Amino acid sequence: MTTAPFSHELTRRIALLACEKAGLRAADRDLALIRLGENALFKVAAEGVVVRVARTLDYWPDVAREVAVSRWLHSAGLPAAEIVEAIDQPLAVDGHPVTIWRYIAGGPASYDRIGDLGALLRGLHRLTAPDELTRHDDDVLGRVQSRVELAPISEPDRVFLLRRLAELRDEVADLDYVLPPAVIHGDAHIKNVMVADGRAILIDFERAAYGQPEWDLGMTATEYSTAGWWRSDQYQAFVDGYGFDVTRWPGFPTVRSVHELKMTTWIMQRVRDSTDIAEEFASRMRTIRDRAPSTWNPW
């Protein structure tokens, strides 16, 4: 298994190897980086596909679940990203799980289409859960601990984040939910919505599970109340699209704190990539440590 940093160069090489393994025609010049974060996504225009590279084989169960969920959503009729069925997936490539998806010939949803995310989540949460989805409540803090333990951050920041993680685990255990359990997306933000021919399409299902809808709704609510990414009318469009305002639920402060921690530790993984990212991490830390008001920058 490679120990190299999860960089553009590394993931590009993995994506090329995956294309070769899958029998796709792709040279280095054919790959266009779409996004580098928790995963790396590359468009291969000549084949009409997107190659998605995960960080390590530890992510294999999540990636395999994403493939299964995509197939299930299509069978249920929900607009969703489509796996390339002709390829046996996931692929294991040099220590990385890789999946290959049909390219969506459209573009990312604009912020003015946040109501579509609410409507997609409403449709998702109304579906009958398949047996293979595991309960999400046991894993709402997911990868936070491993992120913090491995991150190139100061020891005081690491100690604080691990202590906050332990506190939030206790708070989550005491939550009294008001919505019925359902299939949830697990990473429900506007960047996981694409639009093609005017139709909103949900993507990125590796955190999908059976659990509480409050966690899906809490993502956009945290982006609104903490990060400052939404105007009031835009957030109201999201609420109207779904039919419930999670910020009015007494448990929302805990859900918001969990999302703040996850959003902060997500960007923390790239803290050495640039001074802008390092400054953004510091800004988010001031918010969650001191409740210092700050508008977060989206990445």
Tab-separated table of C-alpha atoms in Angstrom, residues 9-116:
chain	number	residue	atom	x	y	z
A	9	GLU	CA	-0.019	13.523	-8.949
A	10	LEU	CA	-0.648	10.319	-7.011
A	11	THR	CA	-4.372	10.156	-7.692
A	12	ARG	CA	-3.876	10.922	-11.372
A	13	ARG	CA	-1.543	7.932	-11.650
A	14	ILE	CA	-4.060	5.728	-9.828
A	15	ALA	CA	-6.874	6.914	-12.096
A	16	LEU	CA	-4.837	6.052	-15.198
A	17	LEU	CA	-4.070	2.589	-13.835
A	18	ALA	CA	-7.761	2.092	-13.056
A	19	CYS	CA	-8.721	3.020	-16.614
A	20	GLU	CA	-6.197	0.523	-17.952
A	21	LYS	CA	-7.498	-2.181	-15.615
A	22	ALA	CA	-11.081	-1.469	-16.668
A	23	GLY	CA	-10.246	-1.559	-20.372
A	24	LEU	CA	-10.898	2.139	-20.939
A	25	ARG	CA	-8.930	4.247	-23.413
A	26	ALA	CA	-7.304	7.057	-21.443
A	27	ALA	CA	-3.953	8.798	-21.681
A	28	ASP	CA	-2.664	11.314	-19.170
A	29	ARG	CA	-3.867	14.201	-21.341
A	30	ASP	CA	-7.410	12.771	-21.270
A	31	LEU	CA	-7.806	13.138	-17.490
A	32	ALA	CA	-9.237	16.376	-16.075
A	33	LEU	CA	-9.267	16.831	-12.308
A	34	ILE	CA	-12.743	17.721	-11.032
A	35	ARG	CA	-12.172	17.682	-7.292
A	36	LEU	CA	-9.504	16.680	-4.768
A	37	GLY	CA	-10.721	16.279	-1.202
A	38	GLU	CA	-11.850	13.187	0.677
A	39	ASN	CA	-11.647	11.534	-2.758
A	40	ALA	CA	-10.142	12.522	-6.103
A	41	LEU	CA	-12.442	12.778	-9.123
A	42	PHE	CA	-11.223	12.826	-12.724
A	43	LYS	CA	-13.280	13.281	-15.861
A	44	VAL	CA	-12.355	11.117	-18.849
A	45	ALA	CA	-14.239	12.891	-21.619
A	46	ALA	CA	-13.391	10.427	-24.398
A	47	GLU	CA	-15.065	7.602	-22.463
A	48	GLY	CA	-17.859	9.662	-20.926
A	49	VAL	CA	-16.929	8.613	-17.397
A	50	VAL	CA	-15.717	9.973	-14.072
A	51	VAL	CA	-13.033	8.066	-12.147
A	52	ARG	CA	-13.249	8.353	-8.362
A	53	VAL	CA	-10.176	7.467	-6.269
A	54	ALA	CA	-10.498	6.883	-2.506
A	55	ARG	CA	-7.675	7.435	-0.027
A	56	THR	CA	-6.859	3.918	1.219
A	57	LEU	CA	-8.257	0.394	1.264
A	58	ASP	CA	-9.646	1.197	4.720
A	59	TYR	CA	-12.381	2.972	2.753
A	60	TRP	CA	-13.319	-0.176	0.839
A	61	PRO	CA	-16.556	-0.892	2.780
A	62	ASP	CA	-17.761	2.676	2.189
A	63	VAL	CA	-16.912	2.527	-1.501
A	64	ALA	CA	-18.595	-0.853	-1.941
A	65	ARG	CA	-21.675	0.507	-0.172
A	66	GLU	CA	-21.710	3.504	-2.522
A	67	VAL	CA	-21.828	1.192	-5.535
A	68	ALA	CA	-24.685	-0.813	-4.012
A	69	VAL	CA	-26.631	2.311	-3.035
A	70	SER	CA	-26.310	3.790	-6.524
A	71	ARG	CA	-27.795	0.649	-8.045
A	72	TRP	CA	-30.597	0.596	-5.476
A	73	LEU	CA	-31.482	4.273	-6.006
A	74	HIS	CA	-31.804	3.713	-9.735
A	75	SER	CA	-34.108	0.776	-9.143
A	76	ALA	CA	-36.171	2.995	-6.806
A	77	GLY	CA	-36.432	5.781	-9.383
A	78	LEU	CA	-34.534	8.516	-7.515
A	79	PRO	CA	-32.351	10.702	-9.793
A	80	ALA	CA	-28.845	9.566	-8.852
A	81	ALA	CA	-25.316	9.141	-10.192
A	82	GLU	CA	-24.916	5.923	-12.180
A	83	ILE	CA	-22.098	3.409	-11.855
A	84	VAL	CA	-20.667	1.907	-15.078
A	85	GLU	CA	-22.273	-1.518	-14.893
A	86	ALA	CA	-20.013	-3.146	-17.491
A	87	ILE	CA	-17.075	-2.895	-15.063
A	88	ASP	CA	-16.830	-5.090	-11.951
A	89	GLN	CA	-16.586	-2.529	-9.135
A	90	PRO	CA	-15.036	-1.318	-6.902
A	91	LEU	CA	-11.549	-1.775	-8.334
A	92	ALA	CA	-8.492	-2.172	-6.095
A	93	VAL	CA	-5.621	-0.202	-7.633
A	94	ASP	CA	-2.262	0.107	-5.872
A	95	GLY	CA	-3.824	0.338	-2.412
A	96	HIS	CA	-6.782	2.522	-3.404
A	97	PRO	CA	-10.454	1.680	-4.012
A	98	VAL	CA	-11.552	3.132	-7.356
A	99	THR	CA	-14.993	3.458	-8.914
A	100	ILE	CA	-15.993	4.528	-12.424
A	101	TRP	CA	-19.211	6.457	-13.039
A	102	ARG	CA	-21.240	7.663	-15.988
A	103	TYR	CA	-20.380	11.307	-16.635
A	104	ILE	CA	-23.325	13.621	-15.955
A	105	ALA	CA	-23.496	15.996	-18.918
A	106	GLY	CA	-24.553	19.053	-16.991
A	107	GLY	CA	-22.941	20.866	-14.125
A	108	PRO	CA	-22.954	21.382	-10.367
A	109	ALA	CA	-26.145	22.784	-8.898
A	110	SER	CA	-26.032	26.519	-8.246
A	111	TYR	CA	-26.751	27.873	-4.787
A	112	ASP	CA	-30.127	29.078	-6.038
A	113	ARG	CA	-31.130	25.422	-6.477
A	114	ILE	CA	-30.776	24.546	-2.802
A	115	GLY	CA	-34.495	23.771	-2.760
A	116	ASP	CA	-33.730	20.846	-5.071
